[in-house]
Short mmCIF file of C-alpha atoms and ligand atoms in Angstrom, two decimals:
data_model
loop_
_atom_site.label_atom_id
_atom_site.label_comp_id
_atom_site.label_asym_id
_atom_site.label_seq_id
_atom_site.Cartn_x
_atom_site.Cartn_y
_atom_site.Cartn_z
CA UNK A 1 -7.47 -13.68 13.04
CA UNK A 2 -4.84 -16.11 14.16
CA UNK A 3 -6.55 -19.04 15.76
CA UNK A 4 -5.67 -21.58 18.42
CA UNK A 5 -2.27 -22.40 19.83
CA UNK A 6 -1.25 -22.38 23.45
CA UNK A 7 1.73 -20.34 24.51
CA UNK A 8 3.68 -23.53 25.15
CA UNK A 9 2.97 -24.83 21.67
CA UNK A 10 4.03 -21.52 20.19
CA UNK A 11 7.21 -21.58 22.17
CA UNK A 12 7.99 -25.12 21.07
CA UNK A 13 7.24 -24.25 17.48
CA UNK A 14 9.51 -21.26 17.64
CA UNK A 15 12.32 -23.47 18.91
CA UNK A 16 11.99 -25.99 16.08
CA UNK A 17 14.77 -25.72 13.57
CA UNK A 18 13.17 -23.41 11.02
CA UNK A 19 12.49 -25.56 7.99
CA UNK A 20 11.89 -22.51 5.96
CA UNK A 21 15.34 -20.92 5.82
CA UNK A 22 16.74 -24.15 4.36
CA UNK A 23 14.08 -24.03 1.67
CA UNK A 24 14.86 -20.42 1.08
CA UNK A 25 18.53 -21.11 0.73
CA UNK A 26 17.97 -21.78 -2.94
CA UNK A 27 16.15 -18.53 -3.40
CA UNK A 28 18.26 -15.86 -5.09
CA UNK A 29 19.55 -13.23 -2.76
CA UNK A 30 18.45 -14.99 0.40
CA UNK A 31 20.78 -15.13 3.38
CA UNK A 32 19.49 -17.09 6.31
CA UNK A 33 19.10 -14.98 9.44
CA UNK A 34 21.61 -15.93 12.11
CA UNK A 35 20.17 -17.74 15.10
CA UNK A 36 20.62 -14.59 17.20
CA UNK A 37 18.11 -12.72 15.06
CA UNK A 38 15.47 -15.43 15.43
CA UNK A 39 13.69 -14.24 18.49
CA UNK A 40 11.20 -16.31 20.39
CA UNK A 41 7.91 -15.91 18.67
CA UNK A 42 5.10 -14.10 20.39
CA UNK A 43 2.72 -15.48 17.80
CA UNK A 44 2.25 -18.91 16.22
CA UNK A 45 5.55 -19.60 14.56
CA UNK A 46 6.39 -20.81 11.10
CA UNK A 47 5.51 -24.33 10.17
CA UNK A 48 6.53 -23.06 6.84
CA UNK A 49 6.02 -26.33 5.04
CA UNK A 50 2.31 -25.74 5.49
CA UNK A 51 0.85 -24.10 2.45
CA UNK A 52 -1.36 -21.77 4.44
CA UNK A 53 -1.12 -20.01 7.77
CA UNK A 54 -3.92 -20.56 10.26
CA UNK A 55 -6.11 -17.63 9.22
CA UNK A 56 -9.85 -17.39 8.72
CA UNK A 57 -9.52 -16.02 5.19
CA UNK A 58 -13.23 -15.16 4.99
CA UNK A 59 -12.85 -12.70 7.86
CA UNK A 60 -9.92 -10.73 6.46
CA UNK A 61 -10.28 -6.96 6.37
CA UNK A 62 -7.47 -4.44 6.40
CA UNK A 63 -6.27 -5.10 9.94
CA UNK A 64 -2.72 -6.12 10.75
CA UNK A 65 -2.07 -9.85 10.92
CA UNK A 66 1.60 -10.16 11.86
CA UNK A 67 3.51 -12.57 9.64
CA UNK A 68 6.73 -14.54 10.20
CA UNK A 69 9.54 -12.45 8.75
CA UNK A 70 10.51 -8.91 7.94
CA UNK A 71 13.40 -7.58 5.92
CA UNK A 72 15.83 -5.15 7.55
CA UNK A 73 18.69 -3.14 6.04
CA UNK A 74 20.59 -0.30 7.69
CA UNK A 75 23.03 2.41 6.63
CA UNK A 76 24.45 5.65 7.92
CA UNK A 77 23.87 9.13 6.57
CA UNK A 78 26.54 9.41 3.93
CA UNK A 79 26.57 5.80 2.76
CA UNK A 80 24.49 3.70 0.43
CA UNK A 81 22.48 0.77 1.68
CA UNK A 82 24.56 -2.36 1.20
CA UNK A 83 23.13 -5.59 2.51
CA UNK A 84 20.00 -6.48 4.36
CA UNK A 85 18.52 -9.69 5.66
CA UNK A 86 15.34 -11.33 6.83
CA UNK A 87 14.68 -11.26 10.55
CA UNK A 88 11.79 -12.67 12.49
CA UNK A 89 8.95 -10.14 12.58
CA UNK A 90 9.50 -8.29 15.86
CA UNK A 91 9.42 -4.89 17.51
CA UNK A 92 12.21 -2.49 16.68
CA UNK A 93 14.55 -1.04 19.23
CA UNK A 94 14.90 2.65 18.47
CA UNK A 95 16.42 5.70 20.14
CA UNK A 96 13.87 8.11 21.63
CA UNK A 97 15.70 10.81 19.71
CA UNK A 98 15.44 9.05 16.34
CA UNK A 99 14.80 11.46 13.47
CA UNK A 100 11.64 9.63 12.49
CA UNK A 101 10.14 9.86 16.00
CA UNK A 102 10.99 13.52 16.53
CA UNK A 103 10.80 15.08 13.09
CA UNK A 104 8.88 12.59 10.98
CA UNK A 105 11.77 11.70 8.69
CA UNK A 106 10.18 8.63 7.20
CA UNK A 107 8.48 7.42 4.06
CA UNK A 108 6.55 4.31 3.26
CA UNK A 109 5.25 2.30 0.34
CA UNK A 110 2.50 -0.22 -0.21
CA UNK A 111 2.37 -3.04 -2.73
CA UNK A 112 0.63 -6.40 -2.90
CA UNK A 113 1.45 -10.02 -3.68
CA UNK A 114 -1.27 -12.27 -5.03
CA UNK A 115 -1.61 -16.00 -5.44
CA UNK A 116 -2.67 -16.99 -8.94
CA UNK A 117 -5.03 -19.92 -9.56
CA UNK A 118 -2.08 -21.93 -10.93
CA UNK A 119 -0.14 -21.40 -7.68
CA UNK A 120 2.26 -18.70 -8.90
CA UNK A 121 2.97 -15.79 -6.58
CA UNK A 122 2.74 -12.46 -8.39
CA UNK A 123 3.92 -8.98 -7.50
CA UNK A 124 2.54 -5.97 -9.33
CA UNK A 125 4.97 -3.32 -10.60
CA UNK A 126 7.16 -3.24 -7.47
CA UNK A 127 9.79 -1.19 -9.33
CA UNK A 128 7.24 1.63 -9.49
CA UNK A 129 7.11 1.69 -5.69
CA UNK A 130 10.90 1.52 -5.58
CA UNK A 131 11.17 4.53 -7.88
CA UNK A 132 8.63 6.48 -5.86
CA UNK A 133 10.49 5.71 -2.63
CA UNK A 134 13.71 6.93 -4.22
CA UNK A 135 12.04 10.20 -5.26
CA UNK A 136 10.52 10.61 -1.82
CA UNK A 137 13.86 9.91 -0.15
CA UNK A 138 15.49 12.71 -2.16
CA UNK A 139 12.78 15.11 -0.99
CA UNK A 140 13.25 14.02 2.63
CA UNK A 141 17.06 14.04 2.45
CA UNK A 142 17.41 10.33 3.10
CA UNK A 143 19.55 7.64 1.44
CA UNK A 144 17.33 5.09 -0.26
CA UNK A 145 17.71 1.48 -1.39
CA UNK A 146 18.43 1.04 -5.09
CA UNK A 147 15.53 -0.13 -7.26
CA UNK A 148 17.08 -3.60 -7.32
CA UNK A 149 17.60 -3.70 -3.55
CA UNK A 150 14.01 -2.59 -2.97
CA UNK A 151 12.51 -5.15 -5.37
CA UNK A 152 14.71 -7.97 -4.04
CA UNK A 153 13.73 -7.09 -0.46
CA UNK A 154 10.04 -7.18 -1.39
CA UNK A 155 10.50 -10.53 -3.15
CA UNK A 156 12.34 -12.03 -0.19
CA UNK A 157 9.77 -10.79 2.29
CA UNK A 158 6.89 -12.18 0.25
CA UNK A 159 8.59 -15.50 -0.33
CA UNK A 160 9.51 -15.84 3.33
CA UNK A 161 5.90 -15.15 4.33
CA UNK A 162 4.25 -17.04 1.51
CA UNK A 163 1.99 -19.10 3.77
CA UNK A 164 0.27 -15.80 4.64
CA UNK A 165 -0.70 -15.04 1.03
CA UNK A 166 -4.45 -15.62 0.92
CA UNK A 167 -5.89 -18.27 -1.38
CA UNK A 168 -6.93 -16.96 -4.83
CA UNK A 169 -9.97 -14.70 -4.55
CA UNK A 170 -9.64 -14.24 -0.77
CA UNK A 171 -7.34 -11.22 -0.66
CA UNK A 172 -3.67 -10.32 -1.02
CA UNK A 173 -0.50 -10.08 0.99
CA UNK A 174 -0.05 -6.35 1.56
CA UNK A 175 3.63 -5.46 1.64
CA UNK A 176 4.75 -2.38 3.53
CA UNK A 177 8.28 -1.08 2.82
CA UNK A 178 9.40 1.63 5.26
CA UNK A 179 12.37 3.97 5.14
CA UNK A 180 13.04 5.54 8.51
CA UNK A 181 15.54 7.99 9.97
CA UNK A 182 16.44 5.84 12.98
CA UNK A 183 19.63 7.55 14.14
CA UNK A 184 19.54 9.92 17.13
CA UNK A 185 19.34 13.65 16.41
CA UNK A 186 18.29 16.54 18.62
CA UNK A 187 18.49 19.61 16.40
CA UNK A 188 16.41 19.73 13.24
CA UNK A 189 18.71 17.96 10.78
CA UNK A 190 18.82 14.69 8.85
CA UNK A 191 19.13 11.59 10.99
CA UNK A 192 22.64 10.08 11.11
CA UNK A 193 21.31 6.53 10.45
CA UNK A 194 18.57 4.96 8.36
CA UNK A 195 16.65 1.72 8.43
CA UNK A 196 14.79 0.16 5.53
CA UNK A 197 12.21 -2.42 6.58
CA UNK A 198 9.74 -4.52 4.66
CA UNK A 199 6.94 -6.28 6.50
CA UNK A 200 3.73 -7.85 5.28
CA UNK A 201 0.18 -8.67 6.32
CA UNK A 202 -2.63 -10.54 4.58
CA UNK A 203 -5.52 -8.20 3.75
CA UNK A 204 -8.75 -7.97 1.84
CA UNK A 205 -11.07 -4.94 1.57
CA UNK A 206 -9.73 -1.64 2.83
CA UNK A 207 -13.07 -0.04 3.65
CA UNK A 208 -15.60 -1.52 6.02
CA UNK A 209 -18.09 -1.03 3.17
CA UNK A 210 -16.35 -4.00 1.48
CA UNK A 211 -17.05 -3.63 -2.21
CA UNK A 212 -20.16 -1.47 -1.68
CA UNK A 213 -20.00 2.12 -3.05
CA UNK A 214 -18.26 4.73 -0.89
CA UNK A 215 -19.89 7.90 0.36
CA UNK A 216 -17.30 10.67 0.43
CA UNK A 217 -17.33 14.00 2.21
CA UNK A 218 -15.62 17.16 0.95
CA UNK A 219 -14.18 18.84 3.99
CA UNK A 220 -13.98 22.61 3.49
CA UNK A 221 -11.79 23.17 6.52
CA UNK A 222 -8.90 20.75 6.07
CA UNK A 223 -6.49 20.54 3.16
CA UNK A 224 -4.15 17.61 2.65
CA UNK A 225 -1.22 19.33 0.94
CA UNK A 226 -0.19 22.66 -0.48
CA UNK A 227 2.14 23.75 -3.29
CA UNK A 228 5.76 23.56 -2.23
CA UNK A 229 4.95 21.00 0.47
CA UNK A 230 5.47 17.25 0.31
CA UNK A 231 1.99 16.09 -0.75
CA UNK A 232 3.42 14.37 -3.81
CA UNK A 233 5.68 12.03 -1.86
CA UNK A 234 4.67 9.24 0.43
CA UNK A 235 6.09 10.73 3.60
CA UNK A 236 4.53 9.44 6.81
CA UNK A 237 3.88 13.08 7.73
CA UNK A 238 1.08 13.30 5.15
CA UNK A 239 -1.07 10.81 6.99
CA UNK A 240 -1.52 11.69 10.68
CA UNK A 241 -2.77 15.20 9.82
CA UNK A 242 -5.80 13.79 7.99
CA UNK A 243 -6.90 11.54 10.86
CA UNK A 244 -9.08 14.26 12.38
CA UNK A 245 -10.81 14.94 9.07
CA UNK A 246 -11.43 11.21 8.57
CA UNK A 247 -12.74 10.78 12.12
CA UNK A 248 -15.14 13.69 11.67
CA UNK A 249 -16.39 12.32 8.35
CA UNK A 250 -16.85 8.83 9.81
CA UNK A 251 -18.81 10.22 12.74
CA UNK A 252 -21.20 11.64 10.18
CA UNK A 253 -21.51 8.28 8.44
CA UNK A 254 -19.17 8.94 5.49
CA UNK A 255 -16.52 6.52 4.26
CA UNK A 256 -13.66 9.00 3.80
CA UNK A 257 -12.76 12.60 2.95
CA UNK A 258 -12.16 14.10 -0.48
CA UNK A 259 -9.80 17.10 -0.26
CA UNK A 260 -9.81 20.22 -2.41
CA UNK A 261 -6.72 22.17 -3.44
CA UNK A 262 -5.24 24.48 -0.80
CA UNK A 263 -5.03 27.60 -2.97
CA UNK A 264 -8.43 27.96 -4.65
CA UNK A 265 -10.39 25.44 -2.56
CA UNK A 266 -12.03 24.55 -5.82
CA UNK A 267 -10.21 21.67 -7.52
CA UNK A 268 -10.35 18.00 -6.56
CA UNK A 269 -7.12 16.60 -5.10
CA UNK A 270 -7.44 13.16 -3.57
CA UNK A 271 -9.07 11.07 -0.86
CA UNK A 272 -7.15 10.39 2.40
CA UNK A 273 -6.11 6.92 1.30
CA UNK A 274 -6.51 6.91 -2.49
CA UNK A 275 -6.72 8.82 -5.79
CA UNK A 276 -9.98 9.84 -7.46
CA UNK A 277 -11.36 9.53 -11.00
CA UNK A 278 -14.51 10.86 -12.66
CA UNK A 279 -16.24 9.38 -15.68
CA UNK A 280 -18.48 11.21 -18.12
CA UNK A 281 -19.45 9.36 -21.26
CA UNK A 282 -16.28 8.11 -22.88
CA UNK A 283 -14.08 10.54 -20.88
CA UNK A 284 -12.19 9.53 -17.77
CA UNK A 285 -10.39 12.25 -15.78
CA UNK A 286 -8.22 12.32 -12.71
CA UNK A 287 -6.54 15.30 -11.02
CA UNK A 288 -3.19 16.09 -12.63
CA UNK A 289 -0.20 15.30 -10.45
CA UNK A 290 1.33 18.71 -9.88
CA UNK A 291 3.11 18.06 -6.58
CA UNK A 292 0.19 18.05 -4.16
CA UNK A 293 -1.29 14.65 -4.92
CA UNK A 294 0.25 11.24 -4.54
CA UNK A 295 0.91 9.59 -7.89
CA UNK A 296 -0.50 6.16 -7.18
CA UNK A 297 0.77 3.06 -8.93
CA UNK A 298 -2.86 1.95 -9.28
CA UNK A 299 -3.78 5.41 -10.61
CA UNK A 300 -1.10 5.16 -13.29
CA UNK A 301 -2.08 1.59 -14.17
CA UNK A 302 -5.78 2.45 -14.46
CA UNK A 303 -4.95 5.41 -16.73
CA UNK A 304 -3.11 3.06 -19.05
CA UNK A 305 -5.74 0.32 -18.92
CA UNK A 306 -8.47 2.91 -19.64
CA UNK A 307 -6.54 4.10 -22.73
CA UNK A 308 -6.17 0.50 -23.87
CA UNK A 309 -9.94 0.06 -23.47
CA UNK A 310 -10.55 3.01 -25.80
CA UNK A 311 -11.49 5.72 -23.29
CA UNK A 312 -10.42 9.35 -23.63
CA UNK A 313 -8.20 9.81 -20.63
CA UNK A 314 -7.23 13.13 -19.12
CA UNK A 315 -5.08 14.25 -16.21
CA UNK A 316 -6.31 17.76 -15.51
CA UNK A 317 -7.46 20.25 -12.90
CA UNK A 318 -10.99 19.09 -12.05
CA UNK A 319 -13.28 21.77 -10.56
CA UNK A 320 -15.54 20.43 -7.85
CA UNK A 321 -18.50 21.54 -9.99
CA UNK A 322 -17.59 18.85 -12.53
CA UNK A 323 -18.92 16.30 -10.07
CA UNK A 324 -22.40 17.44 -11.00
CA UNK A 325 -23.17 15.62 -14.19
CA UNK A 326 -20.44 12.99 -13.78
CA UNK A 327 -21.73 9.51 -14.57
CA UNK A 328 -19.40 7.63 -12.28
CA UNK A 329 -16.76 8.44 -9.71
CA UNK A 330 -14.26 5.91 -8.40
CA UNK A 331 -11.17 5.74 -6.22
CA UNK A 332 -7.91 3.89 -6.82
CA UNK A 333 -5.09 2.83 -4.54
CA UNK A 334 -2.99 -0.19 -3.67
CA UNK A 335 -4.86 -0.79 -0.43
CA UNK A 336 -8.24 0.30 -1.82
CA UNK A 337 -8.02 -1.30 -5.28
CA UNK A 338 -10.70 0.33 -7.42
CA UNK A 339 -13.71 1.40 -5.35
CA UNK A 340 -16.93 2.85 -6.77
CA UNK A 341 -18.20 6.07 -5.19
CA UNK A 342 -21.97 6.29 -4.68
CA UNK A 343 -22.12 9.87 -3.43
CA UNK A 344 -20.06 12.92 -2.60
CA UNK A 345 -21.40 15.48 -0.15
CA UNK A 346 -20.23 19.07 -0.64
CA UNK A 347 -21.67 22.09 1.17
CA UNK A 348 -24.66 20.07 2.38
CA UNK A 349 -25.39 18.92 -1.14
CA UNK A 350 -25.26 15.20 -1.88
CA UNK A 351 -24.26 14.41 -5.46
CA UNK A 352 -24.98 10.83 -6.51
CA UNK A 353 -23.35 8.65 -9.14
CA UNK A 354 -24.16 5.50 -11.01
CA UNK A 355 -23.25 2.35 -9.09
CA UNK A 356 -25.44 -0.29 -10.77
CA UNK A 357 -25.40 -2.02 -14.13
CA UNK A 358 -22.39 -1.94 -16.41
CA UNK A 359 -19.81 0.29 -14.81
CA UNK A 360 -16.64 1.65 -16.33
CA UNK A 361 -14.85 1.23 -13.00
CA UNK A 362 -15.80 -2.45 -12.82
CA UNK A 363 -14.59 -3.04 -16.34
CA UNK A 364 -11.22 -1.41 -15.60
CA UNK A 365 -10.87 -3.11 -12.23
CA UNK A 366 -11.57 -6.48 -13.74
CA UNK A 367 -8.62 -6.05 -16.12
CA UNK A 368 -6.38 -4.72 -13.33
CA UNK A 369 -7.19 -7.59 -10.95
CA UNK A 370 -6.91 -10.01 -13.86
CA UNK A 371 -3.34 -8.85 -14.45
CA UNK A 372 -2.51 -8.84 -10.74
CA UNK A 373 -3.76 -12.38 -10.25
CA UNK A 374 -2.56 -13.91 -13.51
CA UNK A 375 -6.08 -14.35 -14.97
CA UNK A 376 -5.35 -11.82 -17.75
CA UNK A 377 -2.23 -12.35 -19.82
CA UNK A 378 0.36 -9.71 -18.92
CA UNK A 379 1.57 -8.18 -22.18
CA UNK A 380 2.89 -5.13 -20.37
CA UNK A 381 5.51 -6.75 -18.20
CA UNK A 382 3.81 -5.43 -15.07
CA UNK A 383 3.81 -8.60 -13.04
CA UNK A 384 6.81 -10.15 -11.36
CA UNK A 385 6.55 -13.87 -10.71
CA UNK A 386 8.43 -14.89 -7.61
CA UNK A 387 7.57 -18.55 -7.38
C1 LIG B 401 -1.79 2.18 0.01
O1 LIG B 401 -2.76 2.18 -0.73
O2 LIG B 401 -0.91 1.30 -0.07
C2 LIG B 401 -1.62 3.24 1.00
O3 LIG B 401 -0.51 3.51 1.33
C3 LIG B 401 -2.77 3.91 1.61
C4 LIG B 401 -2.79 3.72 3.08
C5 LIG B 401 -3.61 4.79 3.73
C6 LIG B 401 -3.26 2.35 3.48
#
């Protein structure tokens, strides 16, 4: 993804006085990283006056393209987070006995920054991610950044890495806030120290299918979450356990797995990486959030946009049998966006859905992307302009 550049050139670039911190000095909340935190770059360094990083924007997928800076803030167990700062993007040094490495005490978020046609940089509802991280942190017995600290950290990270925000129409800067138990602990107990990090990578389509319809597989063996568990929070421990199910589905040519509820094995829950919606006539339904599904920011936004567009919207228990007779099915997520589903295979039966012509999911997605990229006027106060 990153092209050209000899090691020597990179080294020289990394030793140039960073033009970008001085520019950032005027940016609210920014404190320039001390020289000691600016490590020698292992990647082409910031000529931050350039509008765009050296990326082939037409080849972007959902792989990691490391960017220039990440935000780091630390605190100990019984304190609140106080002050963080931007550091060069680099590996972390972490104790082998860190809570996150041994017991999975970690949560993450995902949000995106987009470049509008008029040059503005827009975030989409970052306070929703901040609130969800706070809720998740309570469940995982971790201190969390305040809503303001979270949003400011996201803004600073995006602004610092703005040359990595794709041109309009070519993708987004995916922003990944992480809250990790980084202090050493041997017995099963909360970590004594915590680190909040925000890093970013330019991305485009999540699935290799691009914008083509997904083919989902209902796995009867695996469940994603069960009542009383932590399926409703974005803990990192919800993700590795679905890798086997995804790998098995991919081997069979499917795009991803749709999970059923753990108790009855009958109701739709969610896909490994996104929420699910079904459309029948004027009715749009999505599984109710009752603790076992992740309440996506995109899910919530699409529910509201669908209501605004005059659809009957329902959050309810959706029996798998309701797929038969559904007109459309689509998935929503920050990484995924809104993706049409062409088929769902359940017990060797392939159920197909409409993917051509005028689609409800396209109509809703067009409004969502319009808001996210500044093409549609934001009367809801969902977008945050950072530049
Ligand atoms: C997101 O949509 O931001 C997610 O966290 C899903 C992840 C599997 C990429």
